[in-house]
Coordinates of C-alpha atoms and ligand atoms in Angstrom, one line a residue:
M1 CA 110.7 74.6 94.3
T2 CA 113.9 76.7 93.8
V3 CA 114.3 79.3 96.5
T4 CA 116.1 82.4 95.3
R5 CA 116.9 84.4 98.5
G6 CA 116.2 88.1 98.1
L7 CA 114.9 87.3 94.6
E8 CA 118.4 87.9 93.3
G9 CA 118.5 87.6 89.5
V10 CA 114.8 86.9 89.3
V11 CA 113.1 88.8 86.4
A12 CA 109.6 89.6 87.8
T13 CA 108.2 91.8 85.1
T14 CA 108.8 93.6 81.8
S15 CA 109.1 97.3 81.9
S16 CA 109.8 100.1 79.4
I17 CA 110.9 102.7 82.0
S18 CA 114.5 102.2 82.9
S19 CA 117.2 99.6 82.4
I20 CA 120.5 98.5 83.9
I21 CA 122.7 96.7 81.4
D22 CA 126.4 96.2 81.9
D23 CA 126.5 98.7 84.7
T24 CA 124.8 101.4 82.5
L25 CA 121.6 102.9 83.7
T26 CA 119.2 104.4 81.2
Y27 CA 115.8 106.0 81.5
V28 CA 113.8 105.1 78.4
G29 CA 117.0 104.5 76.6
Y30 CA 118.7 107.8 77.6
N31 CA 122.0 107.3 79.5
I32 CA 121.7 108.9 82.9
D33 CA 125.2 110.4 82.3
D34 CA 123.6 112.4 79.6
L35 CA 120.5 113.3 81.5
A36 CA 122.4 114.2 84.7
V37 CA 124.3 116.9 82.8
N38 CA 121.6 118.2 80.5
A39 CA 118.1 117.5 81.8
S40 CA 115.8 119.2 84.2
F41 CA 114.0 117.0 86.7
E42 CA 110.7 118.1 85.2
E43 CA 111.9 116.7 81.8
V44 CA 112.8 113.4 83.5
I45 CA 109.4 113.1 85.1
Y46 CA 107.8 113.6 81.7
L47 CA 110.2 111.1 80.2
L48 CA 109.4 108.4 82.8
W49 CA 105.6 108.9 82.5
H50 CA 105.3 109.3 78.8
R51 CA 108.4 107.3 77.5
K52 CA 109.6 110.3 75.5
L53 CA 111.2 113.6 76.2
P54 CA 108.7 116.5 76.2
N55 CA 108.7 119.3 73.6
K56 CA 108.5 122.8 74.9
E57 CA 104.8 122.9 75.1
E58 CA 104.5 119.5 76.8
L59 CA 107.2 120.5 79.3
A60 CA 105.5 123.9 80.0
Q61 CA 102.2 122.1 80.5
L62 CA 103.6 119.5 83.0
T63 CA 105.6 122.2 84.8
K64 CA 102.4 124.3 85.3
Q65 CA 100.3 121.3 86.3
L66 CA 103.0 120.4 89.0
A67 CA 103.2 124.0 90.2
D68 CA 99.4 124.3 90.4
S69 CA 99.1 121.1 92.4
A70 CA 101.9 121.7 95.0
D71 CA 99.7 123.0 97.8
I72 CA 98.8 120.5 100.6
P73 CA 95.7 120.2 102.7
Q74 CA 95.7 122.1 106.0
A75 CA 95.0 118.7 107.6
V76 CA 98.6 117.6 106.9
I77 CA 99.9 120.7 108.6
D78 CA 97.6 120.2 111.5
H79 CA 98.7 116.6 111.8
F80 CA 102.4 117.7 111.9
K81 CA 101.6 120.3 114.6
A82 CA 99.7 117.7 116.7
M83 CA 102.3 114.9 116.6
P84 CA 105.3 114.6 118.9
I85 CA 107.2 116.0 116.0
N86 CA 110.7 115.8 117.3
K87 CA 110.4 112.1 118.0
V88 CA 109.1 111.3 114.5
H89 CA 111.4 110.4 111.6
P90 CA 110.6 112.5 108.6
M91 CA 110.1 109.3 106.5
G92 CA 107.4 108.2 109.0
A93 CA 105.8 111.6 108.7
L94 CA 105.9 111.5 104.9
R95 CA 104.3 108.0 104.9
S96 CA 101.4 109.3 107.1
A97 CA 101.1 112.5 105.2
V98 CA 100.7 110.8 101.8
S99 CA 98.0 108.7 103.4
I100 CA 96.2 111.8 104.5
L101 CA 96.5 113.2 101.0
G102 CA 94.6 110.3 99.7
E103 CA 91.8 111.1 102.2
F104 CA 91.4 114.5 100.7
D105 CA 91.6 113.5 97.1
D106 CA 88.1 113.1 95.6
E107 CA 89.5 110.8 93.0
A108 CA 91.4 108.6 95.4
E109 CA 89.5 105.5 94.5
A110 CA 89.0 106.2 90.8
M111 CA 90.9 103.7 88.8
D112 CA 90.6 105.0 85.2
E113 CA 93.8 105.9 83.4
E114 CA 93.1 109.6 83.3
A115 CA 92.3 109.9 87.0
N116 CA 95.4 107.9 87.9
Y117 CA 97.6 110.3 85.8
R118 CA 96.0 113.3 87.5
K119 CA 96.7 111.7 90.9
A120 CA 100.3 111.1 89.8
I121 CA 100.8 114.8 89.1
R122 CA 99.2 115.7 92.5
I123 CA 101.4 113.2 94.5
Q124 CA 104.6 114.2 92.7
A125 CA 103.8 117.9 93.3
K126 CA 102.9 117.6 96.9
I127 CA 105.6 115.4 98.3
P128 CA 108.2 118.2 98.3
T129 CA 105.7 120.5 100.0
I130 CA 105.0 117.9 102.7
T131 CA 108.7 117.3 103.3
T132 CA 109.6 121.0 103.6
A133 CA 106.6 121.8 105.8
F134 CA 107.6 119.0 108.2
A135 CA 111.2 120.3 108.3
R136 CA 110.0 123.8 109.2
I137 CA 107.2 123.0 111.6
R138 CA 109.6 120.9 113.8
K139 CA 111.8 123.9 114.1
G140 CA 108.9 126.1 115.2
L141 CA 108.7 127.8 111.8
E142 CA 105.7 128.2 109.6
P143 CA 105.6 126.2 106.3
I144 CA 106.3 128.2 103.2
A145 CA 103.9 128.0 100.3
P146 CA 105.3 126.8 97.0
R147 CA 106.0 129.3 94.2
N148 CA 105.0 128.7 90.7
D149 CA 107.9 130.7 89.1
L150 CA 110.6 128.4 90.4
S151 CA 111.9 125.1 89.0
F152 CA 111.0 121.9 90.9
A153 CA 114.5 121.8 92.4
G154 CA 114.6 125.6 93.2
N155 CA 111.1 125.4 94.7
F156 CA 112.1 122.6 97.1
L157 CA 115.1 124.5 98.4
Y158 CA 113.1 127.7 98.6
M159 CA 110.3 126.0 100.6
L160 CA 112.9 124.6 102.9
T161 CA 114.8 127.7 103.8
G162 CA 112.5 130.6 102.7
E163 CA 115.3 132.0 100.6
E164 CA 115.7 131.9 96.9
P165 CA 118.6 129.4 96.3
D166 CA 121.5 130.3 94.1
S167 CA 122.1 128.7 90.7
I168 CA 124.8 126.4 92.0
A169 CA 122.5 124.9 94.7
I170 CA 119.7 124.6 92.1
E171 CA 121.9 122.9 89.6
A172 CA 123.3 120.4 92.2
F173 CA 119.9 119.6 93.6
N174 CA 118.3 119.2 90.2
K175 CA 121.1 116.8 89.3
A176 CA 120.6 114.8 92.4
L177 CA 116.8 114.5 91.6
V178 CA 117.6 113.4 88.1
L179 CA 120.0 110.7 89.3
H180 CA 117.6 109.3 91.9
A181 CA 114.4 109.3 89.7
D182 CA 114.2 105.7 88.7
H183 CA 116.1 102.5 89.1
E184 CA 114.4 99.5 87.5
L185 CA 112.9 97.1 90.0
N186 CA 114.5 98.3 93.2
A187 CA 113.0 97.3 96.5
S188 CA 110.6 100.3 96.9
T189 CA 109.5 100.2 93.3
F190 CA 108.8 96.5 93.5
T191 CA 106.9 97.2 96.7
A192 CA 104.8 99.8 95.0
R193 CA 104.1 97.4 92.1
V194 CA 103.2 94.5 94.4
C195 CA 100.7 96.8 96.3
V196 CA 98.9 98.1 93.2
A197 CA 99.0 94.7 91.5
T198 CA 96.1 93.8 93.9
L199 CA 94.3 96.8 92.2
S200 CA 94.8 98.8 95.3
D201 CA 94.8 102.6 94.8
I202 CA 97.8 104.7 93.8
Y203 CA 98.1 106.4 97.3
S204 CA 98.5 102.9 98.9
G205 CA 101.2 102.1 96.4
I206 CA 103.2 105.2 97.2
V207 CA 102.7 104.8 101.0
A208 CA 104.0 101.2 100.7
A209 CA 107.0 102.4 98.6
I210 CA 107.9 105.1 101.2
G211 CA 107.9 102.4 103.8
A212 CA 110.4 100.3 101.8
L213 CA 112.6 103.2 100.9
K214 CA 113.0 104.1 104.6
G215 CA 115.2 101.1 105.4
P216 CA 118.9 101.5 105.8
L217 CA 119.7 98.8 103.1
H218 CA 117.8 101.0 100.6
G219 CA 117.2 104.8 100.7
G220 CA 117.9 105.1 104.4
A221 CA 121.6 104.5 103.7
N222 CA 122.2 108.1 102.8
E223 CA 121.4 109.4 106.3
R224 CA 123.6 106.7 107.8
V225 CA 126.5 107.7 105.6
M226 CA 126.4 111.2 107.0
K227 CA 126.2 109.7 110.5
M228 CA 129.3 107.7 109.8
L229 CA 131.2 110.7 108.4
A230 CA 130.3 112.7 111.5
E231 CA 131.5 109.9 113.7
I232 CA 134.8 109.6 111.9
G233 CA 135.2 113.4 112.1
D234 CA 138.6 113.6 110.5
V235 CA 140.4 112.0 107.6
T236 CA 143.1 110.6 109.9
N237 CA 140.5 108.5 111.7
V238 CA 139.1 106.8 108.5
E239 CA 141.5 103.8 108.3
P240 CA 141.0 102.6 111.9
Y241 CA 137.3 103.3 111.8
I242 CA 136.7 101.3 108.7
Q243 CA 139.1 98.5 109.8
Q244 CA 137.1 98.1 113.0
K245 CA 133.8 97.9 111.0
M246 CA 135.4 95.2 108.9
V247 CA 136.5 93.3 112.0
N248 CA 133.0 93.6 113.4
K249 CA 131.6 92.4 110.1
E250 CA 129.5 95.5 109.9
K251 CA 128.3 96.9 106.6
I252 CA 129.7 100.2 105.4
M253 CA 126.8 102.3 104.5
G254 CA 126.8 103.7 100.9
F255 CA 128.7 100.7 99.5
G256 CA 127.7 97.7 97.5
H257 CA 124.8 97.0 95.2
R258 CA 122.7 94.0 94.3
V259 CA 122.8 94.7 90.5
Y260 CA 126.0 96.6 89.6
R261 CA 129.1 94.5 89.2
F262 CA 131.8 97.1 88.9
G263 CA 130.1 100.2 90.3
D264 CA 127.0 102.4 90.4
P265 CA 127.1 104.8 87.5
R266 CA 125.3 107.5 89.5
A267 CA 128.1 107.7 92.1
K268 CA 130.6 109.5 90.0
H269 CA 128.3 112.5 89.4
L270 CA 127.6 112.8 93.1
K271 CA 131.3 112.5 93.8
E272 CA 132.1 115.4 91.5
M273 CA 129.3 117.5 93.1
S274 CA 130.6 116.6 96.6
E275 CA 134.1 117.8 95.7
K276 CA 132.8 121.1 94.3
L277 CA 130.2 121.9 97.0
T278 CA 132.4 121.0 100.0
K279 CA 135.1 123.3 98.7
L280 CA 132.6 126.1 98.2
T281 CA 131.2 125.7 101.7
G282 CA 134.8 125.7 103.1
E283 CA 134.3 122.1 104.5
P284 CA 136.4 119.9 102.1
K285 CA 136.9 117.5 105.0
W286 CA 133.6 115.8 104.1
Y287 CA 134.8 115.0 100.6
D288 CA 138.3 114.1 101.7
M289 CA 137.0 111.7 104.3
S290 CA 134.6 110.2 101.7
V291 CA 137.4 109.6 99.3
A292 CA 139.6 108.0 102.0
I293 CA 136.7 105.7 103.0
E294 CA 136.2 104.8 99.3
K295 CA 139.9 103.9 99.0
T296 CA 139.9 101.8 102.1
V297 CA 136.7 99.9 101.4
T298 CA 137.6 99.2 97.8
A299 CA 141.2 98.1 98.8
E300 CA 139.9 95.8 101.6
K301 CA 136.7 94.4 100.0
D302 CA 136.6 95.7 96.4
I303 CA 133.1 97.0 97.0
P304 CA 132.4 100.3 95.1
P305 CA 130.3 103.2 96.5
N306 CA 126.6 103.4 95.5
V307 CA 124.4 106.5 94.8
D308 CA 123.9 107.1 98.6
F309 CA 127.6 107.5 99.5
Y310 CA 128.5 110.9 98.0
S311 CA 124.9 112.2 98.0
A312 CA 125.3 112.5 101.8
S313 CA 128.1 115.2 101.6
V314 CA 126.3 116.9 98.7
Y315 CA 123.1 117.3 100.8
H316 CA 125.0 118.3 103.9
S317 CA 126.8 121.0 101.8
L318 CA 123.4 122.3 100.7
G319 CA 122.6 122.9 104.4
I320 CA 120.0 120.1 104.5
D321 CA 119.2 118.3 107.8
H322 CA 120.6 114.8 107.8
D323 CA 117.3 113.0 108.4
L324 CA 115.8 114.7 105.4
F325 CA 118.2 113.0 103.0
T326 CA 115.9 109.9 102.6
P327 CA 112.7 112.0 102.2
I328 CA 114.6 113.9 99.4
F329 CA 115.3 110.5 97.8
A330 CA 111.5 110.0 98.0
V331 CA 110.8 113.4 96.4
S332 CA 112.8 112.2 93.4
R333 CA 111.9 108.5 93.4
A334 CA 108.2 109.3 93.5
S335 CA 108.5 109.9 89.8
G336 CA 109.8 106.4 89.2
W337 CA 107.3 104.8 91.6
L338 CA 104.4 106.6 89.8
A339 CA 105.7 105.6 86.3
H340 CA 105.9 101.9 87.5
I341 CA 102.4 102.1 89.2
L342 CA 100.9 103.4 86.0
E343 CA 102.7 100.7 84.0
Q344 CA 101.5 98.0 86.4
Y345 CA 97.9 99.1 86.1
D346 CA 98.3 99.1 82.3
N347 CA 99.2 95.4 82.1
N348 CA 98.3 94.0 85.5
R349 CA 98.7 90.6 87.0
L350 CA 98.7 89.9 90.7
I351 CA 102.2 89.4 92.1
R352 CA 102.2 86.4 94.3
P353 CA 105.3 84.3 94.7
R354 CA 105.6 81.2 96.8
A355 CA 107.5 80.3 99.9
E356 CA 109.2 76.9 100.7
Y357 CA 107.7 75.8 104.0
T358 CA 110.3 74.9 106.6
G359 CA 108.1 74.7 109.7
P360 CA 106.9 71.5 111.5
G361 CA 104.9 68.8 109.8
M362 CA 101.1 68.1 110.4
Q363 CA 100.2 68.7 114.0
V364 CA 97.1 67.9 116.0
Y365 CA 95.2 70.8 117.6
V366 CA 95.2 70.6 121.5
P367 CA 92.7 72.9 123.4
V368 CA 94.4 75.6 125.4
D369 CA 93.5 74.0 128.8
E370 CA 95.2 70.8 127.9
R371 CA 98.4 72.3 126.6
M372 CA 101.6 72.0 128.6
Ligands
CMC401 N1 129.9 96.8 103.5 C1 130.6 95.7 103.7 N2 130.4 94.6 103.1 C2 129.4 94.5 102.2 C3 128.7 95.7 101.9 C4 128.9 96.8 102.6 N3 128.3 98.0 102.3 N4 127.8 95.3 100.9 C5 128.0 94.0 100.6 N5 129.0 93.6 101.4 C6 129.5 92.2 101.4 C7 128.6 91.3 102.3 O1 129.0 91.3 103.6 C8 128.7 90.0 101.7 O2 130.0 89.5 102.0 P1 130.1 87.9 102.3 O3 129.7 87.2 101.0 O4 131.6 87.8 102.6 O5 129.2 87.6 103.4 C9 128.7 90.3 100.2 O6 129.3 91.7 100.1 C10 127.4 90.3 99.5 O7 126.5 91.2 100.3 P2 125.0 91.0 100.4 O8 124.5 91.9 101.5 O9 124.6 89.6 100.4 O10 124.5 91.7 99.0 P3 123.1 92.1 98.6 O11 123.0 92.1 97.2 O12 122.1 91.2 99.4 O13 122.9 93.6 99.2 C11 123.1 95.9 99.6 C12 123.1 94.7 98.5 C13 123.0 97.2 98.8 C14 121.9 95.7 100.5 C15 124.4 95.8 100.4 O14 125.5 96.0 99.5 C16 124.4 96.7 101.6 O15 123.9 96.4 102.6 N6 125.0 97.9 101.4 C17 125.0 98.9 102.5 C18 123.6 99.7 102.5 C19 123.5 100.6 101.3 O16 124.4 101.4 101.0 N7 122.4 100.6 100.7 C20 122.1 101.4 99.5 C21 121.9 100.6 98.3 S1 122.0 101.5 96.7 C22 120.8 102.7 96.7 C23 119.5 102.4 97.3 O17 118.9 101.5 96.9 O18 119.2 103.2 98.1

C-alpha cells in the first residue's frame, strides 16, 4: 500500500465541470478571468449544471425558477428563533437549516434525474434566503422575503439589509459569487461526492459539504483573515505581527494552496475589488494592510495569497458581518457542489479508499472484570 497523506496529487474521478491546469482555473473550458469580468452568477450556475452557457431564454428560465424557489419553510425561521442564536455560528445554522429543508421537500428521497435537478434549483435558491434570515433574526430583525425582480447577487444584499444595493455593490458581489462557484475536487466538493456516492440524497450531500467548508483550512479561512486584519489594526503593525506568527510556526490565513504552484488566479480579482471598495468606503487601511501582509508573507515564505485573502476586505467593505463570510462562500459554492453531485449520480461508483493500519497486532479479548 502507498499512503498519500491528504490524498495530495491523487486523481479520484473524472469531471467535466472545472479544471485547474498550470494555475489556470476554467469552468467548462471558460477561463474564470473572462467569467469574472463578464458573466452573471446565474449564467455560471447554468454553465456548471448544463456544461454550456445559456441562451437568453434558458437564462431567463433558470433565473425565474431560482426566484420562484427562494422562499424558505416557516420551520427554518422558527428553528432560528428557538435556538440560542448568538452562540451559534452561521455555518452551523446553515448546516441545520439545509437539513430542515430536506424534511419539507416532498421529493427529498426521489432519485431520478429530473427530481434531483429540481431539488438543485430549490437548494441553490434557498441557501441565500436562509443565510440572510439568520443574519437578521439574530439582530432582532424580521427576515426579508426575496424579490423576483433583482439579480441573484442583488437579492442577497437586499435580503441582508432591506435596502436595494447600488450597482457597485451588486457588481462586486456578483464577481465574488462567480469566482467562488466551483473549484474542481476541493475538500467540500469531494465530501459531497463521497456522501452521494453511497446513493444518499442530495440534501445529505449538501449538508456534508457545508460541514467541510466550515473548517479554517478551507472556506472558514476568509473569516479568520478578517480577524487577523482587525488584530493587526494598522499597517505599521503588519511586519512584527507576521514575523511573530512565523516564529510560532502558525499558518497565515488566506495564504497557500494545495493545487496552485505560483498563485491562485482568483486572488487578483478580489485584490482589485478590495482596493476599489476600501477606497470608496473611506477605509483603505484594510487594503493597505492586506498588501503589506502579502509582501511580508511572500518575501518570508514565498507563499501567495489564495481566494480567501482579499475576499475578507471585500465583504467587510460591503458591510457584511465577518462570520457571514463563509456562509457566503457556501451560497456560491452550492452551485459547484450541486453540479458535482449530479455528475456523481450520473456515473456513480462508491468512493471507498483504504487506510494503512498502524495499531497493535492481534490481541486477545479479556472480560472487563479481569482487565487491569
Ligand atoms: N502560512 C504559513 N505557512 C504555510 C501556509 C500558510 N498559510 N500554507 C502552507 N504553509 C507552509 C506549511 O507550513 C508547510 O511548510 P513546511 O513544509 O515548512 O512544514 C508548507 O507550506 C506546506 O503546507 P501544507 O499545510 O502541508 O500544505 P497543504 O497543501 O496541506 O495545505 C492549505 C494547503 C491551503 C490548507 C494551507 O496552505 C493552509 O493551511 N493555508 C491557510 C488556510 C487557508 O487560507 N485556507 C484556504 C485555502 S484556499 C480556498 C479554500 O479552499 O477555501
